[in-house]
XYZ file of C-alpha atoms in Angstrom:
680
model
C 83.063 93.967 106.111
C 83.462 92.283 102.895
C 86.039 93.183 101.097
C 85.849 93.963 97.161
C 86.556 96.795 94.513
C 84.701 98.761 92.427
C 82.089 98.079 89.890
C 83.856 101.135 87.944
C 87.310 103.310 88.188
C 88.580 107.182 87.875
C 92.122 107.896 87.217
C 92.543 111.508 87.807
C 96.091 113.623 86.649
C 96.569 117.162 87.598
C 97.582 119.564 84.157
C 98.895 122.690 84.648
C 96.530 125.578 83.534
C 96.854 128.556 82.150
C 96.774 130.646 84.692
C 99.875 128.926 85.858
C 101.988 128.896 82.122
C 102.456 132.022 79.245
C 99.943 131.252 77.140
C 102.950 130.407 74.591
C 104.435 127.612 77.543
C 100.656 126.676 78.145
C 99.912 125.965 74.758
C 103.151 123.932 74.005
C 102.778 121.823 76.855
C 99.494 121.145 76.072
C 100.495 119.690 72.525
C 102.806 117.603 73.810
C 100.879 115.863 76.831
C 99.176 113.044 75.512
C 95.181 112.494 76.300
C 94.605 109.508 78.284
C 91.313 108.507 78.400
C 89.888 106.345 81.528
C 86.794 104.398 81.193
C 84.590 104.309 84.510
C 84.890 105.981 87.882
C 85.633 103.989 90.818
C 88.080 102.728 93.874
C 90.569 100.812 91.697
C 90.487 104.126 89.100
C 90.280 106.269 91.615
C 93.712 105.025 93.201
C 95.191 105.181 89.707
C 94.493 109.082 89.560
C 95.978 110.047 93.208
C 99.117 107.830 92.327
C 99.568 109.071 89.561
C 99.089 112.848 90.479
C 101.697 112.133 92.842
C 103.668 110.977 90.335
C 103.504 114.875 88.694
C 101.446 113.150 85.405
C 100.029 116.667 84.557
C 103.364 116.842 82.662
C 102.175 114.049 80.582
C 99.035 113.581 79.727
C 95.371 115.377 79.684
C 92.834 112.884 81.274
C 89.210 112.415 81.035
C 87.308 110.383 82.922
C 83.360 109.125 81.619
C 81.694 107.672 84.116
C 78.869 105.709 84.028
C 77.326 106.721 87.560
C 76.379 110.189 88.839
C 77.942 110.255 91.866
C 82.053 110.959 91.823
C 83.980 107.908 92.999
C 82.944 106.281 96.461
C 83.827 103.539 99.258
C 81.863 100.366 97.347
C 83.361 97.824 100.597
C 81.118 100.027 103.342
C 78.314 100.538 100.807
C 75.436 99.063 103.407
C 76.625 101.796 105.774
C 74.070 103.724 103.191
C 71.445 101.874 105.383
C 73.351 103.048 108.791
C 72.550 106.863 108.180
C 75.587 107.541 106.745
C 74.889 109.946 103.753
C 76.503 109.767 100.043
C 78.590 112.347 100.712
C 80.414 110.668 103.412
C 80.879 107.477 101.479
C 82.600 109.905 98.419
C 86.892 109.044 98.151
C 87.423 112.674 97.528
C 85.886 116.458 97.417
C 83.781 116.909 94.206
C 85.884 119.725 93.052
C 88.679 117.254 93.933
C 89.275 116.474 89.880
C 88.883 119.897 88.791
C 91.556 120.903 90.985
C 94.014 118.592 89.717
C 93.160 119.131 85.934
C 91.065 116.394 85.363
C 88.098 116.840 82.902
C 84.838 113.942 84.465
C 82.082 113.403 82.774
C 79.500 111.591 85.046
C 76.823 109.609 83.407
C 78.991 108.566 80.864
C 79.939 105.531 79.763
C 81.612 103.942 76.469
C 79.374 102.229 74.109
C 82.024 101.482 71.294
C 85.801 101.381 70.927
C 87.095 101.482 67.408
C 91.588 100.753 68.780
C 92.667 101.347 64.777
C 91.457 105.161 64.621
C 92.184 104.980 68.376
C 88.757 106.793 69.396
C 85.678 106.303 71.601
C 81.650 106.441 70.964
C 80.435 107.190 73.889
C 76.915 106.697 74.958
C 75.244 110.538 73.957
C 77.092 110.039 69.976
C 80.143 111.846 71.230
C 83.067 110.428 69.351
C 86.139 111.368 71.638
C 90.213 110.606 70.682
C 92.696 108.808 72.728
C 96.480 108.280 73.262
C 95.987 105.886 75.870
C 92.920 104.342 77.420
C 92.713 102.288 80.231
C 89.530 99.779 81.608
C 87.918 100.291 84.910
C 84.954 98.861 84.764
C 84.803 97.077 87.391
C 82.285 94.472 87.417
C 78.200 94.073 87.498
C 75.462 91.218 88.910
C 74.750 89.288 85.911
C 71.466 87.704 85.041
C 69.242 86.040 86.766
C 67.672 83.081 84.722
C 64.207 83.306 86.194
C 60.913 84.462 84.701
C 59.417 87.308 86.402
C 55.519 88.884 86.652
C 54.819 92.192 84.494
C 55.334 94.928 87.420
C 57.782 92.695 89.369
C 61.044 94.625 90.951
C 64.058 92.891 91.148
C 66.701 94.884 92.886
C 70.050 94.623 92.401
C 72.599 95.149 94.901
C 75.623 96.757 93.806
C 75.864 100.578 93.326
C 75.281 103.366 95.307
C 72.087 103.953 93.522
C 71.251 100.213 93.914
C 71.555 100.814 97.712
C 69.179 104.016 97.792
C 66.426 102.388 96.186
C 66.779 99.416 98.345
C 66.156 101.534 101.362
C 63.670 103.355 99.638
C 61.540 100.159 98.815
C 62.030 98.781 102.687
C 60.857 102.239 103.724
C 57.614 102.016 102.020
C 57.079 98.425 102.175
C 54.422 97.362 105.135
C 55.195 94.573 106.205
C 59.284 94.226 105.742
C 59.745 91.070 104.136
C 63.104 90.763 101.965
C 64.986 87.939 99.715
C 68.744 87.933 99.568
C 69.119 85.996 96.795
C 72.952 84.996 97.339
C 74.962 83.854 99.711
C 78.129 84.771 99.476
C 79.972 87.404 100.722
C 77.619 90.763 99.444
C 74.762 89.303 99.750
C 75.512 87.823 103.790
C 76.919 91.330 104.168
C 73.073 92.832 102.677
C 71.367 90.120 104.547
C 72.703 91.299 108.256
C 72.108 94.878 107.412
C 68.964 94.442 106.124
C 67.966 92.510 109.170
C 69.126 95.761 111.015
C 66.769 97.847 109.782
C 64.136 95.399 111.631
C 63.624 93.184 108.184
C 62.421 90.091 107.618
C 65.201 88.052 106.245
C 65.636 85.335 104.361
C 68.383 84.319 102.189
C 68.409 81.815 99.637
C 71.736 80.336 98.308
C 72.100 77.350 95.031
C 75.259 75.796 96.610
C 75.169 73.404 99.194
C 76.951 75.901 101.828
C 77.099 79.413 102.961
C 80.626 81.620 100.953
C 81.098 78.506 98.372
C 83.993 80.094 96.820
C 85.999 80.791 100.285
C 84.805 78.568 103.020
C 85.159 74.641 103.560
C 81.654 73.134 104.542
C 83.113 73.158 108.510
C 83.708 76.396 109.160
C 80.474 77.289 106.883
C 78.011 75.498 108.871
C 80.259 77.555 111.944
C 79.090 80.809 110.025
C 75.317 79.571 109.865
C 74.919 79.028 113.536
C 76.436 82.355 114.154
C 73.667 83.895 111.576
C 70.496 81.289 112.396
C 70.736 82.190 115.912
C 70.658 85.766 114.973
C 67.454 85.517 112.927
C 68.433 85.136 109.994
C 66.271 82.624 107.624
C 69.308 80.662 105.601
C 68.322 78.499 103.025
C 70.869 76.119 100.731
C 70.418 74.249 97.285
C 67.344 77.002 96.680
C 67.592 77.577 92.865
C 64.413 80.201 92.033
C 61.866 79.549 88.694
C 59.256 82.647 89.330
C 58.668 85.721 90.924
C 55.004 86.568 90.814
C 53.147 89.035 92.426
C 51.088 88.454 95.203
C 48.721 90.173 97.483
C 50.813 92.284 99.147
C 53.921 91.241 97.528
C 55.630 89.068 95.886
C 55.968 85.018 95.839
C 59.164 84.293 95.327
C 58.915 80.387 93.836
C 61.351 77.717 94.491
C 62.230 74.621 92.304
C 60.059 71.378 94.280
C 56.940 74.087 94.555
C 57.498 75.799 97.304
C 56.997 79.867 97.454
C 58.147 82.261 99.725
C 55.843 85.922 100.590
C 58.265 88.551 100.242
C 57.624 92.804 99.860
C 61.645 93.317 98.387
C 63.514 90.625 96.697
C 67.941 91.632 96.488
C 69.576 90.131 94.187
C 73.374 89.834 95.411
C 74.981 87.176 93.632
C 78.172 86.832 91.542
C 79.739 89.762 89.957
C 81.114 89.425 86.362
C 83.647 91.097 84.871
C 82.401 94.467 82.924
C 84.133 93.686 79.212
C 81.638 94.068 76.829
C 82.701 96.510 75.070
C 86.521 95.563 74.859
C 85.292 92.099 73.566
C 83.312 93.599 70.858
C 86.835 96.027 69.868
C 88.143 92.608 69.078
C 90.351 92.216 73.092
C 91.498 89.362 74.018
C 88.745 88.583 76.952
C 88.986 85.315 79.111
C 86.514 83.047 78.685
C 85.290 83.014 81.979
C 85.444 87.304 81.857
C 87.801 89.829 82.342
C 90.240 91.409 79.506
C 93.628 89.916 79.973
C 96.385 91.746 80.709
C 99.609 91.373 81.447
C 102.303 91.911 84.166
C 102.232 95.954 82.982
C 98.259 95.914 82.735
C 98.790 96.237 78.660
C 96.122 94.605 77.009
C 96.190 92.645 73.303
C 95.897 95.890 71.512
C 98.238 99.067 72.086
C 97.901 101.688 74.322
C 94.822 100.044 76.015
C 95.182 98.925 79.627
C 92.599 97.154 82.377
C 92.594 97.388 85.946
C 90.446 96.127 88.804
C 87.723 93.417 88.299
C 87.221 94.259 84.532
C 90.957 92.893 83.661
C 92.212 89.792 84.095
C 95.587 88.195 85.369
C 95.790 84.715 85.651
C 98.009 85.505 88.781
C 95.589 88.058 90.413
C 92.329 87.174 92.675
C 89.120 88.421 91.489
C 86.895 90.486 94.154
C 89.493 92.145 95.813
C 90.350 96.002 96.639
C 94.208 94.998 97.621
C 94.710 93.405 94.113
C 93.187 96.217 92.219
C 94.981 98.358 93.997
C 98.184 97.035 93.458
C 97.548 96.678 89.282
C 96.700 100.420 89.581
C 99.688 101.675 91.107
C 102.214 99.272 88.753
C 99.798 101.182 86.086
C 100.178 104.172 87.122
C 104.677 104.934 87.123
C 104.672 102.910 84.408
C 102.203 105.345 82.365
C 105.207 107.632 83.531
C 107.977 105.432 81.725
C 108.731 103.800 85.325
C 109.301 99.316 85.069
C 107.389 97.636 86.727
C 105.522 94.820 86.843
C 102.283 93.496 89.073
C 104.079 90.807 91.507
C 101.305 87.589 92.268
C 98.947 88.664 94.675
C 97.821 87.259 97.688
C 93.967 86.586 98.239
C 93.226 88.342 101.451
C 89.401 87.681 101.790
C 87.396 89.387 104.878
C 83.600 89.237 105.949
C 82.609 92.022 108.826
C 79.546 91.623 110.459
C 78.651 92.965 113.749
C 77.623 88.610 115.131
C 81.697 87.548 113.917
C 83.730 87.855 111.220
C 85.516 85.592 108.603
C 88.839 85.767 107.379
C 90.337 83.824 104.246
C 93.769 83.992 103.770
C 95.148 82.091 100.874
C 93.352 79.775 98.741
C 92.691 76.567 101.423
C 89.939 75.282 99.603
C 92.878 73.656 96.931
C 93.427 70.247 96.634
C 96.657 69.021 97.843
C 97.317 72.551 99.604
C 98.944 71.088 103.192
C 98.045 69.615 106.034
C 95.159 70.635 107.912
C 95.374 72.033 111.994
C 92.249 72.728 113.286
C 90.802 74.064 116.194
C 87.251 74.763 117.168
C 84.840 76.467 119.563
C 81.623 77.659 119.659
C 80.994 80.386 117.278
C 84.757 80.016 116.468
C 86.695 77.841 114.052
C 90.363 78.534 112.908
C 91.834 76.114 110.117
C 95.592 76.390 108.945
C 96.342 74.467 106.252
C 100.562 73.751 106.384
C 102.776 72.484 103.969
C 106.460 72.115 104.404
C 106.619 73.792 107.552
C 104.458 76.921 106.350
C 101.219 78.068 106.314
C 99.857 78.488 102.885
C 96.091 79.441 103.774
C 93.740 79.791 106.725
C 90.265 80.290 107.300
C 89.362 81.948 110.401
C 85.390 82.138 111.612
C 85.079 84.291 114.829
C 87.739 86.837 116.326
C 91.332 86.065 116.514
C 93.651 88.661 117.806
C 96.744 87.290 116.236
C 95.351 87.595 112.565
C 98.179 90.171 111.777
C 100.765 87.693 112.496
C 99.145 84.692 110.987
C 98.701 87.077 108.129
C 101.989 87.597 108.077
C 103.068 84.242 108.657
C 100.969 83.094 105.100
C 102.345 86.544 102.847
C 105.680 85.761 104.205
C 105.716 82.173 103.546
C 107.742 82.028 107.755
C 108.628 78.663 108.902
C 106.042 77.997 111.959
C 107.723 75.069 113.987
C 105.960 71.890 115.260
C 105.219 73.364 118.868
C 103.795 76.174 117.872
C 100.795 73.947 115.704
C 100.684 72.104 118.390
C 99.830 74.971 120.836
C 97.655 76.289 118.079
C 95.881 72.751 118.457
C 95.755 72.700 122.315
C 94.551 76.373 122.363
C 93.440 78.020 119.351
C 96.465 80.442 119.707
C 99.678 80.692 117.847
C 101.650 81.870 121.066
C 103.098 84.723 118.745
C 100.703 87.327 119.014
C 102.111 90.772 119.461
C 98.155 92.824 120.682
C 97.044 95.792 119.078
C 97.264 97.763 122.282
C 101.300 96.324 123.050
C 102.176 98.561 119.924
C 99.378 101.281 120.411
C 100.662 101.760 124.426
C 104.072 102.478 122.951
C 105.703 105.498 124.302
C 107.160 108.121 121.675
C 110.572 107.326 122.355
C 110.115 103.204 120.747
C 111.771 102.570 118.003
C 109.323 100.078 115.313
C 111.146 100.675 112.354
C 114.957 99.207 113.393
C 115.789 99.362 109.633
C 115.332 103.207 109.492
C 115.694 103.956 113.074
C 112.116 105.398 113.335
C 110.152 105.848 116.721
C 106.309 105.881 117.285
C 106.699 109.296 117.877
C 107.635 110.246 114.409
C 105.066 107.755 113.449
C 102.692 109.422 115.432
C 103.335 112.739 114.453
C 103.024 111.601 110.751
C 99.824 109.967 110.974
C 98.492 113.157 112.254
C 99.734 115.180 110.040
C 97.239 113.128 106.890
C 99.665 109.759 106.308
C 96.782 107.650 107.346
C 98.224 104.394 105.587
C 101.320 102.136 105.234
C 102.062 103.128 102.546
C 101.579 106.629 103.236
C 103.739 106.078 106.764
C 106.628 104.452 104.354
C 106.702 107.871 102.193
C 107.241 110.115 104.943
C 109.459 108.378 107.202
C 110.832 105.447 105.624
C 109.400 103.116 108.485
C 108.559 99.681 106.471
C 109.956 100.655 103.315
C 113.219 98.280 104.141
C 112.994 95.235 104.705
C 109.309 95.718 105.846
C 108.538 93.304 109.065
C 106.975 96.591 110.638
C 104.443 96.874 108.192
C 101.708 94.830 111.073
C 103.000 97.849 113.387
C 102.728 100.420 111.168
C 98.936 99.364 110.442
C 98.245 98.813 113.790
C 99.171 102.436 114.522
C 97.473 104.193 112.006
C 93.929 101.854 112.204
C 94.352 100.400 108.831
C 94.321 96.573 107.302
C 97.868 95.364 107.583
C 99.782 95.180 104.891
C 101.123 91.307 103.797
C 105.319 92.370 104.493
C 107.114 91.701 101.284
C 109.210 88.470 100.473
C 112.004 88.197 98.550
C 112.644 84.475 98.947
C 115.584 84.469 96.080
C 117.500 87.374 97.306
C 117.135 85.814 101.041
C 119.005 82.311 99.198
C 121.342 84.319 97.586
C 122.302 86.417 100.395
C 123.074 83.382 102.729
C 125.551 81.893 100.300
C 127.261 85.004 100.100
C 127.521 85.672 103.559
C 128.718 81.866 103.969
C 131.503 82.727 101.415
C 132.459 85.960 103.373
C 132.762 83.839 105.981
C 134.730 81.144 105.476
C 137.008 83.645 103.433
C 137.730 85.633 106.353
C 138.497 82.315 108.653
C 140.961 80.919 105.796
C 142.635 84.764 105.717
C 143.071 84.358 109.194
C 143.787 81.538 110.118
C 145.488 80.039 107.124
C 149.958 80.866 107.199
C 151.067 83.352 104.685
C 151.797 82.014 101.598
C 155.513 81.776 100.510
C 157.335 83.766 98.160
C 160.755 83.460 96.496
C 163.860 84.509 97.553
C 165.372 84.899 94.561
C 165.290 87.651 91.450
C 163.234 85.000 89.194
C 159.508 85.051 90.941
C 157.406 83.077 90.158
C 153.829 82.896 88.638
C 152.166 83.972 91.312
C 155.035 86.201 93.739
C 154.158 88.955 91.307
C 150.963 89.825 93.271
C 153.020 90.626 96.038
C 156.684 92.018 95.337
C 155.852 93.819 92.129
C 155.276 97.477 93.500
C 152.736 98.044 90.486
C 150.245 94.965 90.950
C 150.526 96.170 94.938
C 149.832 99.465 94.288
C 146.584 98.647 91.654
C 145.094 95.701 94.132
C 145.501 98.409 97.609
C 143.594 100.992 95.285
C 140.444 97.964 93.726
C 140.431 97.401 97.167
C 140.004 100.507 98.189
C 136.769 101.016 95.368
C 135.331 98.088 96.946
C 135.119 99.504 100.253
C 134.161 102.755 99.322
C 131.317 101.003 97.317
C 130.075 98.924 99.824
C 129.697 102.422 102.053
C 127.227 104.224 98.985
C 125.439 100.948 99.266
C 124.926 101.441 102.537
C 123.273 104.498 101.432
C 120.464 103.038 100.861
C 119.358 102.003 103.993
C 120.559 105.427 106.136
C 119.595 108.538 103.500
C 115.122 108.549 102.974
C 115.477 109.758 99.577
C 117.428 106.969 98.561
C 113.915 104.588 98.345
C 115.391 102.902 94.689
C 115.367 99.536 93.872
C 113.832 96.711 96.969
C 116.169 96.529 99.899
C 116.717 92.554 99.949
C 118.521 93.441 96.567
C 120.359 96.017 97.979
C 121.869 93.298 100.469
C 123.090 91.481 98.183
C 124.695 93.862 96.636
C 126.475 94.899 99.229
C 126.505 91.058 100.323
C 128.534 90.908 96.867
C 131.059 93.285 96.488
C 131.964 92.239 100.262
C 132.993 89.162 99.335
C 135.402 90.615 96.305
C 136.677 93.074 98.927
C 138.183 89.435 100.220
C 139.069 87.910 97.815
C 141.253 91.069 96.615
C 142.553 91.366 100.569
C 144.186 88.097 99.348
C 145.695 89.287 96.404
C 147.282 91.797 98.055
C 148.360 90.569 101.532
C 148.787 86.706 100.737
C 146.872 85.879 103.473
C 150.263 88.195 105.402
C 148.636 89.853 108.617
C 151.406 91.964 108.626
C 153.123 93.344 111.396
C 152.007 97.097 113.533
C 149.643 99.299 112.075
C 149.562 96.813 109.093
C 148.641 93.931 111.638
C 145.835 96.280 113.177
C 144.714 97.615 109.490
C 144.134 93.817 108.793
C 142.028 92.999 112.114
C 139.783 96.208 112.039
C 139.417 95.083 107.621
C 139.055 91.000 108.775
C 136.500 92.137 112.118
C 134.494 94.092 109.701
C 134.225 90.896 107.011
C 133.070 88.083 109.761
C 130.079 90.580 111.344
C 129.392 91.525 107.917
C 128.521 88.014 106.982
C 127.188 87.441 110.273
C 124.688 90.448 109.807
C 123.845 89.137 106.073
C 122.774 85.515 106.981
C 120.983 86.811 110.009
C 118.929 89.403 108.203
C 118.307 86.967 105.186
C 116.348 84.374 108.099
C 115.261 87.074 110.094
C 111.510 86.192 108.968
C 111.474 82.467 111.058
C 113.345 84.335 114.156
C 110.222 85.076 116.766
C 112.088 85.458 120.149
C 113.137 88.286 121.072
C 116.604 87.454 122.050
C 117.257 85.920 118.799
C 116.081 89.755 118.158
C 118.112 91.252 120.135
C 121.544 89.184 119.014
C 120.839 90.278 115.050
C 120.760 94.259 116.068
C 123.512 93.500 118.481
C 125.914 92.113 115.229
C 124.749 94.779 113.125
C 125.991 97.416 115.377
C 129.237 95.823 116.256
C 129.305 95.329 111.962
C 128.874 99.547 111.954
C 131.564 99.862 114.750
C 134.425 97.774 113.762
C 134.116 99.585 109.936
C 134.903 103.053 111.214
C 138.155 102.148 112.832
C 139.279 100.559 109.601
C 138.678 103.752 107.321
C 140.526 105.745 109.931
C 143.575 103.602 109.323
C 143.383 102.799 105.357
C 143.949 105.999 105.798
C 147.202 105.993 107.227
C 148.457 103.255 105.567
C 147.974 104.961 102.192
C 149.772 108.638 103.202
C 152.833 105.927 105.353
C 153.414 104.551 101.960
C 153.304 107.338 99.891
C 154.176 110.225 102.090
C 156.570 108.953 104.192
């Protein structure tokens, strides 16, 4: 099914009611809350609503949602399911009373006709003037007007909303002979065409471009897809320009440029969407020349207190027309409105068209010029193309089913290296040879560990899914799985039946971790191998001798060393304690490595390369072993994304476990060392 963002968006937040507070307190709380108006009622806005609700937004905002449609937010991605027998209620994202239960004033059938950013007011279609403290545009997109002549009585049906889908279904069922023309061979048009064909309609698809899916596919991929759809009976016509639609004897005549005409009872327009930004543009908000309200990394527009999310927003690093980037916008804005400091990161483009006949997946931008070298494998009805640059898959196109798609998506989104052997294997067989199938994950026993970072088992994840955590993000909140390095998120997606979430990628943190680990490794080896620094034997000390012979300096360096060790131990709580979720885990790794390197340096200041004797000798060996294994573990972690083989994974786990084991003897020995110095 094609992935698309919504036309309109909803924000809903919980708020305290008088029944939950005493009247004076209720009035005081209401006086301190800001009014937040959300223009739109759709998928992205609903996502925003739910995130803000979980962040306890009722303490800060009173929310009014204005939705142009008469139905609360629904699943637009599966809109064609209306033609398969699903009811509108089944498509709703939440129950109708969800908004009132969470203290949100939802006004359906209402939209904004005018915005005054100076007075901070909006005027609705019913001429009501509402004041706001903050305003969120979540108006999505709309079907543009087609430039063609329509005779009187001709009805061109647009396909974008739930009401549109219901009207099209009604017209098709009322028609005698079910001949339908679909204008547009993009994601929406092809999805609609196939769904209408399954309603026993004779469907003709018209596309102005020279191929199907011109914004997503190369010519060869489009040809493979076209062959599959033609074999199923769809009439596909490219390079067609509509000029006029007139009434015929039993329906309409659709005239094309060049004197050709097609008879039809129903004509559906499913052409490219345009950002709904007219009100914002009239109010003076800066909009892009191609459409969309310009926003920064915090989703702020050019006017104070006004924000935009979803398809109505334009951000240079966010692809247009997809659900996932809209959800990312909603998440960032919800957190920022609650006082957090989050920025929108560059979003990867992942486009999918799922039909009963075949499926199409596009990762990244394979149509970009000079994107890289092409590796292609093709069979009947199947086309797979990888765009590779600097030993990394930058983009990919797949027509037809491919079990390795989750693995491929991880390669693209994490910029993982692929070997020439892997690419040659792909060219010969069409497979990467790196697949871990859904069956292998689903069949794992409850005791099997899925997330090694947080030590979360399959059984724990299954119980969390049964408790209502149905996506990767909610599973992470409930169990901490996938919240650290993120490499297990595709497995979480398989378990909960969601689309694989792209694992996070932090290249700068990886490079810093490699440098720090290498420096710590060298320092530990030098400390172990080099002889002790010679010190003066007379009463006249040299400049550095004071570090090792003066008691005060020895105490200072010793306690600094203990402090650094304690800091390193505290930093490891980010991994071991579920409540500690601040910041990105790779950043904590870098900080942990920095502390470790500092500890090795202070150990030199404290000992001068001397390993000591007896207890001190054991203490230094434990310290150097901990530093050595920690440095190796850090280097392995930084390169973990490129390690695919099971022996390499086992090696990483072994070194990490060894680092933990050798650290505890050091803590015991350093305690005895302090007792010996001060009490014995």
